[in-house]
Amino acid sequence: MSLLFKEIDSQASPIGEISLRRRRIPALGDRDIYEVKLGEEFLMSSMFVDAEEALSELGLAAVQGDDLSVVVGGLGLGYTAVTALKDSRIKEQLVVDFLDTVIGWHKDELVPLGKILNADPRNRYIHGSFFDLAIDPDNGFDPEAPGKKFDAILLDIDHSPTEFLAASNASFYCTEKLALMAEQLKPQGVFAMWSQNLPEESFETLLKTVFDKVESHVVKFDNPFQGGVATNSVYVCVKGI
């Protein structure tokens, strides 16, 4: 295989064929780029990770206190989870992913950040559907502690609140189900979510039906392939007392 491209793994999954690839792009210098594809659709890339990191930074900046328990919804290539663990206040972190294949890539250290996550005793992988666990507060995200409440939930799964990785995810974005998820947050707990789009006013309005405080942040980063600056966004929501 070319030194500029290698398919590391490809497996069937409940939502289609998923593959992990590594490539070199000469314009970006001596740097490995890791990519995940679902069928022919690009799901994630290590080329631009500013917004995934900002999800953790902005979300955790809004959390008060110490000895934090945090849920990361969506493992991806690990950037949100690894950035969260840089916060010394975190006592435990549960990373929830629907695809056992993606968890396996990290456990087997086929992706660079797997080694960091595996070495940190605060981190634990949870194989399951974030959206199913989010609306079941009696059981919740932690199979070892049903009904447990968390200081923060950081979500990066769908492309945006209106563009979904799977059509079934769409039903999560309503007052009823967001409120069920919010039951799993402690008082003044934080829900933060990544979107590939600029903030959507209709989604901000929806979030305000559940949370006391809602802020949207635009994350800018250089994208030479688009000839300038690209943007993503992060919604940060704080639960009431």
mmCIF file of C-alpha atoms in Angstrom, residues 64-233:
data_model
loop_
_atom_site.group_PDB
_atom_site.id
_atom_site.type_symbol
_atom_site.label_atom_id
_atom_site.label_comp_id
_atom_site.label_asym_id
_atom_site.label_seq_id
_atom_site.Cartn_x
_atom_site.Cartn_y
_atom_site.Cartn_z
ATOM 1 C CA GLN A 64 -18.301 24.024 39.442
ATOM 2 C CA GLY A 65 -16.584 21.920 42.071
ATOM 3 C CA ASP A 66 -14.046 19.119 42.230
ATOM 4 C CA ASP A 67 -14.016 15.310 42.016
ATOM 5 C CA LEU A 68 -16.059 15.467 38.838
ATOM 6 C CA SER A 69 -17.881 12.568 37.214
ATOM 7 C CA VAL A 70 -18.212 13.095 33.462
ATOM 8 C CA VAL A 71 -19.905 11.305 30.558
ATOM 9 C CA VAL A 72 -18.565 11.684 27.020
ATOM 10 C CA GLY A 73 -21.111 10.656 24.404
ATOM 11 C CA GLY A 74 -19.240 9.506 21.297
ATOM 12 C CA LEU A 75 -15.668 8.244 21.387
ATOM 13 C CA GLY A 76 -14.654 9.105 17.836
ATOM 14 C CA LEU A 77 -10.875 9.397 17.597
ATOM 15 C CA GLY A 78 -10.633 10.265 21.283
ATOM 16 C CA TYR A 79 -9.962 14.006 21.192
ATOM 17 C CA THR A 80 -12.908 15.092 23.348
ATOM 18 C CA ALA A 81 -12.186 12.375 25.921
ATOM 19 C CA VAL A 82 -8.436 13.051 26.115
ATOM 20 C CA THR A 83 -8.964 16.804 26.400
ATOM 21 C CA ALA A 84 -11.452 16.300 29.230
ATOM 22 C CA LEU A 85 -8.925 14.237 31.181
ATOM 23 C CA LYS A 86 -6.535 17.206 31.146
ATOM 24 C CA ASP A 87 -8.870 18.762 33.736
ATOM 25 C CA SER A 88 -7.373 17.622 37.034
ATOM 26 C CA ARG A 89 -10.769 17.891 38.735
ATOM 27 C CA ILE A 90 -12.077 14.832 36.909
ATOM 28 C CA LYS A 91 -12.389 11.795 39.153
ATOM 29 C CA GLU A 92 -13.988 9.496 36.598
ATOM 30 C CA GLN A 93 -14.947 9.604 32.954
ATOM 31 C CA LEU A 94 -17.323 7.280 31.117
ATOM 32 C CA VAL A 95 -16.997 7.273 27.330
ATOM 33 C CA VAL A 96 -20.141 5.881 25.713
ATOM 34 C CA ASP A 97 -20.073 4.571 22.153
ATOM 35 C CA PHE A 98 -22.598 2.527 20.173
ATOM 36 C CA LEU A 99 -19.908 0.912 18.031
ATOM 37 C CA ASP A 100 -17.861 -1.766 19.731
ATOM 38 C CA THR A 101 -15.486 -1.547 16.771
ATOM 39 C CA VAL A 102 -14.528 2.027 17.672
ATOM 40 C CA ILE A 103 -13.954 1.083 21.310
ATOM 41 C CA GLY A 104 -11.818 -1.833 20.111
ATOM 42 C CA TRP A 105 -9.626 0.463 17.995
ATOM 43 C CA HIS A 106 -8.818 2.430 21.152
ATOM 44 C CA LYS A 107 -8.340 -0.592 23.383
ATOM 45 C CA ASP A 108 -6.016 -2.134 20.786
ATOM 46 C CA GLU A 109 -4.296 1.253 20.322
ATOM 47 C CA LEU A 110 -4.826 1.320 16.567
ATOM 48 C CA VAL A 111 -5.467 5.052 16.991
ATOM 49 C CA PRO A 112 -2.869 7.260 18.707
ATOM 50 C CA LEU A 113 -5.033 8.506 21.588
ATOM 51 C CA GLY A 114 -6.023 4.993 22.622
ATOM 52 C CA LYS A 115 -2.756 4.679 24.507
ATOM 53 C CA ILE A 116 -3.500 7.807 26.556
ATOM 54 C CA LEU A 117 -7.057 6.750 27.386
ATOM 55 C CA ASN A 118 -6.040 3.195 28.283
ATOM 56 C CA ALA A 119 -3.307 4.432 30.614
ATOM 57 C CA ASP A 120 -5.598 6.752 32.594
ATOM 58 C CA PRO A 121 -7.413 4.892 35.403
ATOM 59 C CA ARG A 122 -10.115 7.572 35.464
ATOM 60 C CA ASN A 123 -11.310 6.554 32.001
ATOM 61 C CA ARG A 124 -13.804 3.784 31.295
ATOM 62 C CA TYR A 125 -15.397 2.703 28.023
ATOM 63 C CA ILE A 126 -19.142 1.969 27.957
ATOM 64 C CA HIS A 127 -20.464 0.029 24.969
ATOM 65 C CA GLY A 128 -24.043 1.145 24.379
ATOM 66 C CA SER A 129 -26.332 3.660 22.745
ATOM 67 C CA PHE A 130 -25.893 7.092 24.313
ATOM 68 C CA PHE A 131 -29.433 8.004 23.256
ATOM 69 C CA ASP A 132 -30.983 4.943 24.910
ATOM 70 C CA LEU A 133 -29.008 5.391 28.128
ATOM 71 C CA ALA A 134 -29.728 9.129 28.218
ATOM 72 C CA ILE A 135 -33.496 8.643 28.442
ATOM 73 C CA ASP A 136 -33.347 5.919 31.117
ATOM 74 C CA PRO A 137 -32.444 7.824 34.297
ATOM 75 C CA ASP A 138 -33.393 4.893 36.549
ATOM 76 C CA ASN A 139 -30.478 2.922 35.113
ATOM 77 C CA GLY A 140 -28.398 5.605 33.421
ATOM 78 C CA PHE A 141 -24.967 5.621 31.879
ATOM 79 C CA ASP A 142 -23.032 3.577 34.443
ATOM 80 C CA PRO A 143 -23.922 -0.135 34.504
ATOM 81 C CA GLU A 144 -22.021 -0.452 37.788
ATOM 82 C CA ALA A 145 -24.082 2.283 39.509
ATOM 83 C CA PRO A 146 -27.688 2.507 38.259
ATOM 84 C CA GLY A 147 -29.238 5.931 38.674
ATOM 85 C CA LYS A 148 -25.898 7.667 39.175
ATOM 86 C CA LYS A 149 -25.776 11.430 38.563
ATOM 87 C CA PHE A 150 -22.961 13.281 36.814
ATOM 88 C CA ASP A 151 -21.388 16.717 36.830
ATOM 89 C CA ALA A 152 -21.197 16.985 33.042
ATOM 90 C CA ILE A 153 -22.381 15.251 29.891
ATOM 91 C CA LEU A 154 -20.415 16.087 26.724
ATOM 92 C CA LEU A 155 -22.048 14.983 23.456
ATOM 93 C CA ASP A 156 -20.452 14.628 20.017
ATOM 94 C CA ILE A 157 -22.332 12.078 17.917
ATOM 95 C CA ASP A 158 -24.646 13.689 15.366
ATOM 96 C CA HIS A 159 -23.439 16.205 12.815
ATOM 97 C CA SER A 160 -25.796 18.828 14.258
ATOM 98 C CA PRO A 161 -29.139 19.037 16.083
ATOM 99 C CA THR A 162 -30.851 18.704 12.692
ATOM 100 C CA GLU A 163 -28.437 16.406 10.795
ATOM 101 C CA PHE A 164 -28.204 12.944 12.258
ATOM 102 C CA LEU A 165 -25.730 10.081 12.092
ATOM 103 C CA ALA A 166 -28.739 7.738 12.199
ATOM 104 C CA ALA A 167 -32.339 8.736 11.515
ATOM 105 C CA SER A 168 -33.453 7.226 14.825
ATOM 106 C CA ASN A 169 -31.363 9.808 16.721
ATOM 107 C CA ALA A 170 -33.708 12.609 15.662
ATOM 108 C CA SER A 171 -36.287 11.769 18.320
ATOM 109 C CA PHE A 172 -33.791 12.633 21.102
ATOM 110 C CA TYR A 173 -33.927 16.347 20.326
ATOM 111 C CA CYS A 174 -37.129 17.255 22.135
ATOM 112 C CA THR A 175 -37.980 18.660 25.574
ATOM 113 C CA GLU A 176 -39.142 15.326 26.986
ATOM 114 C CA LYS A 177 -35.992 13.359 26.189
ATOM 115 C CA LEU A 178 -33.540 16.158 26.931
ATOM 116 C CA ALA A 179 -35.249 16.494 30.319
ATOM 117 C CA LEU A 180 -34.792 12.767 30.984
ATOM 118 C CA MET A 181 -31.089 13.157 30.233
ATOM 119 C CA ALA A 182 -30.919 16.221 32.485
ATOM 120 C CA GLU A 183 -32.224 14.084 35.359
ATOM 121 C CA GLN A 184 -28.840 12.342 35.246
ATOM 122 C CA LEU A 185 -27.039 15.614 35.958
ATOM 123 C CA LYS A 186 -26.387 16.893 39.452
ATOM 124 C CA PRO A 187 -27.773 20.324 40.403
ATOM 125 C CA GLN A 188 -25.896 22.924 38.319
ATOM 126 C CA GLY A 189 -24.567 20.116 36.139
ATOM 127 C CA VAL A 190 -23.582 20.896 32.556
ATOM 128 C CA PHE A 191 -24.665 19.492 29.206
ATOM 129 C CA ALA A 192 -22.473 20.508 26.271
ATOM 130 C CA MET A 193 -22.836 19.483 22.631
ATOM 131 C CA TRP A 194 -20.802 19.854 19.440
ATOM 132 C CA SER A 195 -22.292 20.817 16.074
ATOM 133 C CA GLN A 196 -20.662 21.184 12.675
ATOM 134 C CA ASN A 197 -22.915 24.176 11.960
ATOM 135 C CA LEU A 198 -23.235 27.653 13.375
ATOM 136 C CA PRO A 199 -25.605 27.957 16.366
ATOM 137 C CA GLU A 200 -29.243 27.322 15.497
ATOM 138 C CA GLU A 201 -31.749 29.596 17.233
ATOM 139 C CA SER A 202 -34.471 26.949 17.199
ATOM 140 C CA PHE A 203 -32.224 24.510 19.068
ATOM 141 C CA GLU A 204 -31.219 27.162 21.600
ATOM 142 C CA THR A 205 -34.929 27.758 22.236
ATOM 143 C CA LEU A 206 -35.465 24.024 22.737
ATOM 144 C CA LEU A 207 -32.546 23.777 25.177
ATOM 145 C CA LYS A 208 -33.993 26.642 27.224
ATOM 146 C CA THR A 209 -37.100 24.542 27.899
ATOM 147 C CA VAL A 210 -34.873 22.204 29.948
ATOM 148 C CA PHE A 211 -31.851 24.168 31.172
ATOM 149 C CA ASP A 212 -31.591 27.373 33.199
ATOM 150 C CA LYS A 213 -28.693 28.772 31.204
ATOM 151 C CA VAL A 214 -27.827 28.194 27.533
ATOM 152 C CA GLU A 215 -24.839 29.664 25.694
ATOM 153 C CA SER A 216 -23.576 28.995 22.179
ATOM 154 C CA HIS A 217 -19.917 29.310 21.229
ATOM 155 C CA VAL A 218 -18.545 29.545 17.696
ATOM 156 C CA VAL A 219 -15.232 27.686 17.322
ATOM 157 C CA LYS A 220 -13.039 28.953 14.471
ATOM 158 C CA PHE A 221 -10.105 27.079 12.969
ATOM 159 C CA ASP A 222 -7.907 27.325 9.903
ATOM 160 C CA ASN A 223 -8.920 25.114 6.997
ATOM 161 C CA PRO A 224 -6.524 25.472 4.056
ATOM 162 C CA PHE A 225 -8.744 23.232 1.915
ATOM 163 C CA GLN A 226 -11.576 25.749 2.172
ATOM 164 C CA GLY A 227 -9.197 28.635 1.668
ATOM 165 C CA GLY A 228 -9.514 30.201 5.083
ATOM 166 C CA VAL A 229 -11.307 29.893 8.409
ATOM 167 C CA ALA A 230 -13.942 27.234 9.110
ATOM 168 C CA THR A 231 -16.403 27.156 11.993
ATOM 169 C CA ASN A 232 -18.145 24.665 14.254
ATOM 170 C CA SER A 233 -20.131 25.394 17.378
#
